Coordinates of C-alpha atoms and ligand atoms in Angstrom, one line a residue:
X33 CA 86.3 178.3 125.3
X34 CA 86.2 175.1 126.9
X35 CA 84.8 171.4 126.0
X36 CA 83.4 169.0 129.0
X37 CA 83.7 165.5 127.6
X38 CA 81.1 164.6 129.7
X39 CA 80.7 161.4 131.9
X40 CA 82.5 158.6 129.9
X41 CA 81.5 154.8 129.9
X42 CA 85.3 154.6 131.1
X43 CA 88.3 156.6 131.2
X44 CA 91.6 155.8 131.6
X45 CA 93.9 159.0 132.2
X46 CA 96.9 157.2 133.0
X47 CA 97.0 159.0 136.3
X48 CA 95.4 157.8 140.0
X49 CA 93.2 160.7 139.7
X50 CA 89.4 160.1 139.1
X51 CA 88.2 161.4 136.0
X52 CA 84.8 159.4 136.2
X53 CA 82.9 162.7 135.5
X54 CA 85.3 163.1 132.4
X55 CA 87.4 165.7 131.5
X56 CA 87.7 169.5 130.1
X57 CA 89.9 170.7 127.4
X58 CA 90.5 174.3 126.2
X59 CA 90.9 174.0 122.4
X60 CA 92.7 177.4 122.7
X61 CA 95.3 176.5 124.4
X62 CA 95.2 172.9 123.1
X63 CA 95.5 171.4 126.9
X64 CA 93.3 169.8 129.4
X65 CA 92.1 172.2 131.8
X66 CA 90.8 169.6 134.7
X67 CA 89.5 166.0 135.1
X68 CA 86.1 165.8 136.4
X69 CA 85.5 163.1 139.3
X70 CA 82.4 160.6 139.0
X71 CA 79.2 162.5 140.0
X72 CA 81.1 165.9 139.6
X73 CA 80.8 168.9 137.4
X74 CA 83.4 171.0 135.8
X75 CA 84.5 174.0 138.2
X76 CA 84.2 176.4 135.4
X77 CA 81.0 176.5 133.5
X78 CA 81.9 174.8 129.9
X79 CA 81.1 176.6 126.6
X80 CA 80.4 173.0 124.7
X81 CA 79.3 169.6 126.2
X82 CA 80.4 166.3 124.3
X83 CA 78.1 163.5 125.7
X84 CA 80.6 160.5 126.1
X85 CA 78.2 158.2 128.2
X86 CA 78.6 155.8 125.1
X87 CA 82.5 156.2 124.6
X88 CA 85.8 154.7 126.2
X89 CA 88.4 157.7 126.5
X90 CA 91.9 157.1 126.6
X91 CA 94.9 159.3 126.2
X92 CA 95.6 159.7 122.2
X93 CA 97.8 156.6 121.2
X94 CA 101.4 156.8 120.6
X95 CA 103.3 154.8 117.8
X96 CA 107.1 154.8 118.2
X97 CA 108.0 152.7 115.3
X98 CA 106.6 153.1 111.5
X99 CA 107.7 153.0 107.4
X100 CA 105.2 155.1 106.3
X101 CA 106.2 154.5 102.8
X102 CA 105.7 151.0 103.1
X103 CA 102.1 151.1 102.9
X104 CA 102.9 150.8 99.0
X105 CA 104.3 147.3 99.3
X106 CA 101.5 146.0 101.9
X107 CA 101.0 141.8 101.5
X108 CA 103.3 141.6 98.4
X109 CA 103.2 138.3 97.1
X110 CA 107.2 137.7 96.8
X111 CA 107.8 138.4 100.7
X112 CA 104.6 137.6 102.2
X113 CA 106.0 134.3 103.8
X114 CA 109.6 134.9 104.4
X115 CA 112.0 136.1 107.4
X116 CA 113.4 139.4 107.4
X117 CA 116.8 139.2 105.5
X118 CA 115.2 138.0 102.4
X119 CA 112.5 140.0 103.1
X120 CA 114.3 143.1 102.8
X121 CA 116.6 141.9 99.9
X122 CA 113.5 141.6 97.8
X123 CA 112.2 144.7 98.9
X124 CA 115.0 146.9 98.3
X125 CA 114.7 147.3 94.8
X126 CA 111.2 148.2 94.7
X127 CA 111.6 150.9 97.5
X128 CA 114.2 152.2 95.3
X129 CA 112.0 153.4 92.8
X130 CA 110.0 155.6 95.4
X131 CA 109.3 159.1 94.2
X132 CA 107.6 162.4 96.0
X133 CA 104.0 161.8 95.1
X134 CA 103.9 158.1 96.2
X135 CA 105.7 159.2 99.5
X136 CA 103.1 161.7 99.9
X137 CA 100.0 159.3 99.3
X138 CA 101.7 156.9 101.4
X139 CA 102.2 159.0 104.3
X140 CA 98.8 160.2 104.1
X141 CA 97.6 156.3 104.2
X142 CA 99.6 155.5 107.1
X143 CA 98.9 158.6 109.2
X144 CA 94.9 158.3 108.4
X145 CA 94.7 154.6 109.5
X146 CA 96.7 155.5 112.5
X147 CA 94.2 158.6 113.4
X148 CA 91.2 156.3 112.8
X149 CA 92.5 153.5 115.4
X150 CA 92.9 156.0 118.1
X151 CA 96.4 157.3 117.4
X152 CA 97.6 161.0 117.5
X153 CA 101.5 160.9 117.6
X154 CA 103.5 158.7 115.3
X155 CA 106.9 158.0 114.8
X156 CA 108.2 157.2 111.1
X157 CA 111.8 155.8 110.3
X158 CA 112.6 157.1 106.8
X159 CA 115.5 155.5 105.4
X160 CA 115.0 155.5 101.4
X161 CA 116.7 158.7 99.7
X162 CA 116.8 157.5 95.8
X163 CA 117.3 160.3 93.5
X164 CA 114.7 163.0 93.4
X165 CA 113.3 161.9 96.7
X166 CA 115.6 164.5 98.7
X167 CA 112.6 166.1 100.5
X168 CA 111.1 163.0 101.6
X169 CA 110.9 164.2 105.4
X170 CA 109.9 167.4 104.4
X171 CA 106.9 165.9 102.3
X172 CA 106.0 163.9 105.7
X173 CA 106.5 167.1 107.9
X174 CA 103.9 168.7 105.4
X175 CA 101.4 165.8 105.7
X176 CA 101.8 165.7 109.0
X177 CA 100.7 169.5 109.4
X178 CA 97.6 168.9 107.0
X179 CA 96.2 166.4 109.0
X180 CA 96.9 168.0 112.4
X181 CA 98.7 164.9 113.9
X182 CA 101.8 164.8 115.8
X183 CA 104.9 163.2 114.4
X184 CA 108.2 162.3 115.3
X185 CA 110.1 162.3 112.0
X186 CA 113.4 160.3 111.8
X187 CA 115.9 161.1 109.3
X188 CA 117.1 157.4 108.3
X189 CA 120.2 156.4 106.5
X190 CA 122.1 153.6 104.9
X191 CA 125.7 153.9 103.9
X192 CA 126.4 150.1 104.1
X193 CA 125.7 148.7 100.4
X194 CA 126.1 145.4 98.9
X195 CA 129.6 146.2 97.8
X196 CA 131.0 146.9 101.5
X197 CA 129.3 144.0 103.1
X198 CA 125.9 144.9 103.8
X199 CA 122.7 144.2 102.8
X200 CA 121.0 147.1 100.5
X201 CA 121.4 147.7 97.0
X202 CA 124.3 150.7 96.1
X203 CA 121.4 152.5 94.4
X204 CA 119.7 153.3 97.9
X205 CA 122.7 154.1 100.0
X206 CA 123.8 157.6 100.6
X207 CA 127.3 159.3 101.2
X208 CA 127.7 159.9 104.7
X209 CA 128.4 163.8 104.4
X210 CA 124.9 164.3 102.7
X211 CA 123.4 162.2 105.6
X212 CA 125.1 164.6 108.3
X213 CA 124.4 167.8 106.1
X214 CA 120.8 167.0 105.5
X215 CA 119.7 166.1 109.3
X216 CA 121.2 169.1 110.0
X217 CA 119.0 171.0 107.6
X218 CA 116.0 169.1 108.8
X219 CA 116.5 169.9 112.6
X220 CA 116.9 173.5 111.5
X221 CA 113.9 173.5 109.4
X222 CA 111.2 171.3 111.2
X223 CA 112.0 170.3 114.6
X224 CA 109.8 172.1 117.2
X225 CA 110.6 172.1 120.9
X226 CA 108.8 172.0 124.1
X227 CA 105.2 171.4 124.9
X228 CA 102.7 171.1 122.2
X229 CA 105.4 170.4 119.6
X230 CA 103.7 168.7 116.3
X231 CA 106.7 168.3 114.3
X232 CA 110.1 166.5 115.5
X233 CA 113.2 165.3 114.0
X234 CA 115.5 162.4 115.1
X235 CA 118.5 160.8 113.5
X236 CA 118.0 156.9 112.6
X237 CA 120.9 155.1 110.8
X238 CA 119.0 152.5 109.7
X239 CA 120.6 149.5 111.4
X240 CA 123.8 147.8 112.2
X241 CA 123.8 145.9 108.9
X242 CA 123.0 148.6 106.5
X243 CA 125.2 151.4 107.9
X244 CA 128.7 152.0 108.9
X245 CA 130.3 152.4 112.5
X246 CA 131.2 156.0 111.6
X247 CA 127.6 157.3 110.6
X248 CA 126.5 155.7 113.6
X249 CA 129.0 157.9 115.6
X250 CA 128.6 161.1 113.7
X251 CA 124.6 160.7 114.3
X252 CA 125.1 160.3 118.1
X253 CA 127.4 163.6 118.0
X254 CA 125.2 165.8 115.8
X255 CA 122.2 164.4 118.0
X256 CA 123.9 165.6 121.2
X257 CA 124.7 169.1 119.9
X258 CA 121.5 169.8 118.5
X259 CA 119.5 167.9 121.7
X260 CA 117.6 165.7 119.4
X261 CA 117.0 161.7 119.7
X262 CA 118.4 158.8 118.1
X263 CA 116.4 155.7 116.8
X264 CA 117.5 152.5 115.1
X265 CA 116.6 148.9 114.8
X266 CA 118.1 146.5 116.9
X267 CA 118.4 143.1 117.9
X268 CA 115.3 142.0 115.7
X269 CA 116.7 138.3 114.5
X270 CA 119.2 136.4 115.1
X271 CA 120.8 136.9 111.9
X272 CA 121.5 140.3 112.9
X273 CA 123.5 139.1 115.6
X274 CA 125.1 136.8 114.0
X275 CA 126.2 139.9 111.5
X276 CA 127.2 141.5 114.3
X277 CA 129.4 138.8 115.8
X278 CA 131.1 138.6 112.6
X279 CA 131.6 142.3 111.5
X280 CA 132.0 144.3 114.5
X281 CA 133.2 141.0 116.8
X282 CA 130.7 142.1 119.2
X283 CA 127.1 141.5 120.1
X284 CA 124.4 144.2 119.3
X285 CA 124.5 146.0 122.6
X286 CA 128.1 145.9 122.9
X287 CA 128.0 147.6 119.7
X288 CA 125.6 150.0 120.6
X289 CA 127.6 151.2 123.4
X290 CA 130.6 151.2 121.3
X291 CA 129.4 153.6 118.8
X292 CA 127.6 156.1 121.8
X293 CA 124.2 155.1 121.5
X294 CA 123.7 153.2 125.2
X295 CA 122.0 156.5 126.8
X296 CA 118.5 157.8 127.5
X297 CA 118.3 159.4 124.3
X298 CA 118.4 156.7 122.0
X299 CA 115.0 154.3 121.1
X300 CA 115.3 150.9 119.6
X301 CA 112.8 149.3 117.5
X302 CA 112.0 145.6 118.1
X303 CA 114.8 144.8 120.9
X304 CA 114.3 141.3 120.9
X305 CA 117.3 139.1 121.0
X306 CA 119.0 140.6 124.5
X307 CA 120.4 138.5 127.2
X308 CA 120.2 139.0 131.3
X309 CA 122.8 141.2 131.1
X310 CA 122.1 143.4 128.3
X311 CA 118.1 144.1 129.6
X312 CA 120.0 145.0 132.8
X313 CA 122.3 147.4 131.2
X314 CA 119.4 149.0 128.7
X315 CA 117.8 149.1 132.0
X316 CA 120.2 151.3 133.9
X317 CA 121.0 153.4 130.6
X318 CA 117.1 154.2 130.2
X319 CA 117.4 153.3 126.3
X320 CA 113.6 152.9 125.2
X321 CA 112.4 150.1 123.0
X322 CA 109.5 150.2 120.5
X323 CA 108.0 146.7 121.2
X324 CA 106.4 145.5 117.4
X325 CA 104.6 142.5 118.0
X326 CA 102.4 142.2 114.8
X327 CA 105.6 142.6 112.3
X328 CA 107.7 140.5 115.0
X329 CA 105.3 137.2 114.7
X330 CA 104.8 138.0 110.8
X331 CA 108.6 138.1 110.2
X332 CA 108.8 135.3 112.9
X333 CA 111.6 137.6 114.9
X334 CA 111.0 136.5 118.1
X335 CA 109.6 137.7 121.1
X336 CA 110.9 141.4 122.9
X337 CA 111.4 140.7 126.2
X338 CA 109.1 143.9 127.0
X339 CA 108.3 143.1 130.8
X340 CA 111.8 142.6 131.6
X341 CA 113.0 145.6 130.0
X342 CA 110.2 147.9 131.7
X343 CA 111.2 146.3 135.1
X344 CA 114.9 147.0 134.7
X345 CA 113.6 150.8 133.8
X346 CA 113.9 150.7 129.7
X347 CA 110.7 152.6 129.0
X348 CA 108.8 150.3 126.6
X349 CA 106.7 151.9 124.3
X350 CA 104.2 150.0 121.6
X351 CA 104.5 150.5 117.3
X352 CA 103.1 149.1 114.5
X353 CA 106.0 149.0 112.5
X354 CA 106.5 149.3 108.6
X355 CA 103.5 148.2 106.6
X356 CA 105.1 145.8 104.4
X357 CA 105.7 143.7 107.8
X358 CA 102.2 144.5 109.9
X359 CA 100.3 145.0 107.3
X360 CA 98.3 147.8 108.9
X361 CA 98.7 150.8 110.8
X362 CA 96.0 150.1 113.6
X363 CA 97.3 151.2 116.9
X364 CA 94.6 150.1 119.4
X365 CA 94.5 146.5 117.9
X366 CA 98.8 146.5 118.0
X367 CA 98.0 147.3 121.6
X368 CA 96.2 143.9 121.8
X369 CA 98.7 142.1 120.0
X370 CA 101.3 143.5 122.5
X371 CA 99.3 142.3 125.4
X372 CA 98.5 138.8 124.6
X373 CA 102.3 138.2 123.4
X374 CA 103.7 139.5 126.4
X375 CA 101.0 137.7 128.3
X376 CA 102.1 134.4 126.6
X377 CA 105.6 134.9 128.2
X378 CA 104.7 136.8 131.6
X379 CA 101.3 135.8 132.4
X380 CA 97.8 137.3 132.5
X381 CA 98.1 138.9 136.1
X382 CA 101.6 140.9 135.2
X383 CA 100.0 142.2 131.7
X384 CA 97.2 143.9 132.6
X385 CA 95.0 145.9 130.2
X386 CA 95.9 148.9 132.1
X387 CA 99.1 148.0 131.6
X388 CA 99.3 147.2 128.2
X389 CA 97.6 150.7 127.5
X390 CA 100.3 152.6 129.4
X391 CA 102.6 151.1 127.5
X392 CA 101.3 152.5 124.2
X393 CA 100.6 155.8 125.7
X394 CA 103.1 156.7 128.6
X395 CA 105.5 154.4 127.8
X396 CA 105.5 155.4 124.2
X397 CA 106.0 159.0 125.3
X398 CA 109.1 158.5 127.1
X399 CA 110.6 156.5 124.2
X400 CA 110.2 159.7 122.2
X401 CA 111.3 161.7 125.0
X402 CA 108.0 164.0 125.7
X403 CA 106.4 164.7 128.9
X404 CA 103.1 166.7 127.5
X405 CA 101.7 163.3 126.2
X406 CA 100.7 160.3 127.0
X407 CA 98.6 161.1 129.7
X408 CA 95.3 162.9 130.5
X409 CA 95.9 165.6 133.1
X410 CA 95.8 169.0 133.8
X411 CA 98.4 171.3 131.7
X412 CA 98.8 168.3 129.2
X413 CA 98.1 168.3 125.6
X414 CA 94.3 167.6 124.8
X415 CA 95.6 164.7 122.7
X416 CA 92.6 161.5 123.5
X417 CA 90.9 159.0 121.8
X418 CA 87.0 158.1 122.1
X419 CA 85.7 154.6 121.3
X420 CA 82.2 153.4 121.1
X421 CA 81.2 149.8 122.0
X422 CA 77.5 149.7 120.6
X423 CA 78.6 147.2 118.0
X424 CA 78.0 143.7 117.6
X425 CA 81.4 142.8 119.1
X426 CA 81.2 144.4 122.3
X427 CA 77.5 143.1 123.0
X428 CA 77.4 141.3 126.1
X429 CA 80.6 142.7 127.6
X430 CA 80.6 144.2 130.7
X431 CA 84.0 146.3 131.9
X432 CA 83.9 149.0 129.2
X433 CA 87.8 149.4 129.6
X434 CA 89.1 145.8 129.3
X435 CA 86.4 145.2 126.4
X436 CA 88.6 147.9 124.8
X437 CA 91.3 145.4 124.2
X438 CA 89.6 142.2 125.0
X439 CA 86.7 142.7 122.2
X440 CA 89.2 143.4 119.4
X441 CA 88.4 147.3 119.2
X442 CA 89.4 148.6 115.9
X443 CA 88.4 151.9 115.4
X444 CA 88.0 155.3 117.0
X445 CA 84.5 157.4 117.0
X446 CA 86.4 160.7 117.7
X447 CA 90.1 161.8 117.9
X448 CA 91.3 165.0 119.4
X449 CA 94.6 166.0 118.6
X450 CA 96.0 169.7 120.7
X451 CA 92.1 170.2 121.5
X452 CA 91.1 170.0 118.0
X453 CA 88.9 167.1 116.4
X454 CA 90.8 165.1 113.9
X455 CA 88.3 162.2 113.7
X456 CA 84.6 162.7 114.0
X457 CA 81.9 159.8 113.2
X458 CA 84.8 157.5 112.7
X459 CA 86.0 159.5 110.0
X460 CA 89.3 161.5 109.2
X461 CA 88.1 165.4 109.2
X462 CA 88.3 166.8 105.7
X463 CA 90.0 163.5 104.0
X464 CA 88.4 162.2 101.0
X465 CA 89.1 158.4 101.9
X466 CA 88.0 156.9 98.4
X467 CA 90.0 159.1 95.9
X468 CA 92.9 158.5 98.5
X469 CA 92.7 154.7 98.5
X470 CA 92.3 155.1 94.4
X471 CA 95.4 157.1 93.8
X472 CA 97.6 155.4 96.2
X473 CA 96.5 151.9 95.3
X474 CA 97.6 152.7 91.3
X475 CA 100.7 154.1 92.7
X476 CA 101.3 151.0 94.6
X477 CA 100.8 149.2 91.5
X478 CA 102.9 151.0 89.3
X479 CA 105.8 150.9 92.1
X480 CA 105.8 146.9 92.2
X481 CA 105.5 146.8 88.3
X482 CA 108.6 148.6 87.7
Ligands
LIG33 ZN1 110.9 148.9 111.1

C-alpha cells in the first residue's frame, strides 16, 4: 500500500532534496517511502493518488510547550491584562479545582486545535495534581491515542508552596516521594522508545520558583536512569531572575547547572533572560529552548534571543504555551509570530520563512530528542500538513511557501500522522466539534465559578 501526494503547489521537506513532484508514503509502516522530483513519477506505482496541486506541503508541525488544561481558563477577565506572577497567583486557586473530566475535555480541545493548525506532535507540561486527579497524565495519554496524534507528556511537579517561600498555594504542591514514584510509574506505563513512538514521557518540575532544589536534582537522576528527557520553565521573566538570586544566590543558568540540568537532555520553556555568556553555555551544552512568542508578548515577559541561541548550538523549537497566556493553540500562527518577533531583533534576511518553518519542525524535533520526525525524507515518519491557498486572504499572492506564513494561514486542510489522515477537509476525523465545545465551555464556566 502506498499513497502519492502528487505535485504540490510547494513543498518544504526540511532537506535539500527536490520534492517538487510530491512524496510517497506507506500507511502500513507509517513512513515516507520516497520524495518525487519535479516532473517525475514514483519509482513504484502507487495504489492511491492524492492531488496536492492546491496545497503547500510541510512536515507536521511540532509544538514544544503547552499546558492543555489551560484551555479552560482562556481570556479570563481577572488576568487578561497582568504579567506572569500576578497571573499565576490569580489562576492557581482556579486550577486547583481541576478534575478528570475537565482535563479530558481540555486536552481534547487543545489537541484538536493543534491538529487543525497542522501540528502532529505536541509536548504538554502538566503540573497540577489536586486530589482526585492523580491520573492526569494517563488521561492525556488516552486522548492522544484516541486522536491519533503524537505527544511528549511531561510529568510536572510543584513542591515549593507559599508556606516555604514559593508562589503556588499549599493545596497544589506535592510530596517529593509521590512525584518521583509517579514519574517512574508513568515512564513504565506509557513511554515508548524508538522511531514512530506515539506517547513519550518526560520529567518536568514546574519552575525554579515552585520547586525545591532536591526535586530538580532527583528528577535529573531519574531521567538519566530511565533515559527520558527533562523540561522546565526557565528565565521567563525578570521577576524569576530576582527570585533565583534571592533564594539560591545565583542566576537561572548557574542554578540549572548546579542541579545537573545543563545538558542536551533538557529543553527549556521560554529561555528569555540570558546574557551572552549564558547563551554560549546553553549552546555548548546543547540545551534546547522552546520559543513561545505569543505568550511572551501577551505577558510582556521579554524577547527570547532565539537566533543567537540557535547560532550558539542550542536547538530552537516553537511552542504555543498554555492557553491561558496565548490564548489559542494554533501552531501555524505561532510560527508566523516566531518569525516576526525574531525578525524585529535580527532582521528579515536572517529570519527567513524557511528558517522559521525549520524551528517548528526539525528544531522542535531536536528539542524533544527525536530524529524520526521534523523532516520529510525516506524512512522518516509520514507526519505532514497540507494547507490550501484558495481563500480570500491568499488571493494575489505569488510564492506559495512565503504566503503560508506571510498571508497568515490559520488552518490545515489535511494532516497526516504516521501515514494516517487525522484531518480531512479541515476537520479532525471522527470528532464532534459542536458537542465538544458545548461540554468544554460548560466545564470551563463551572471551574471558574468554583
Ligand atoms: Zn508554560
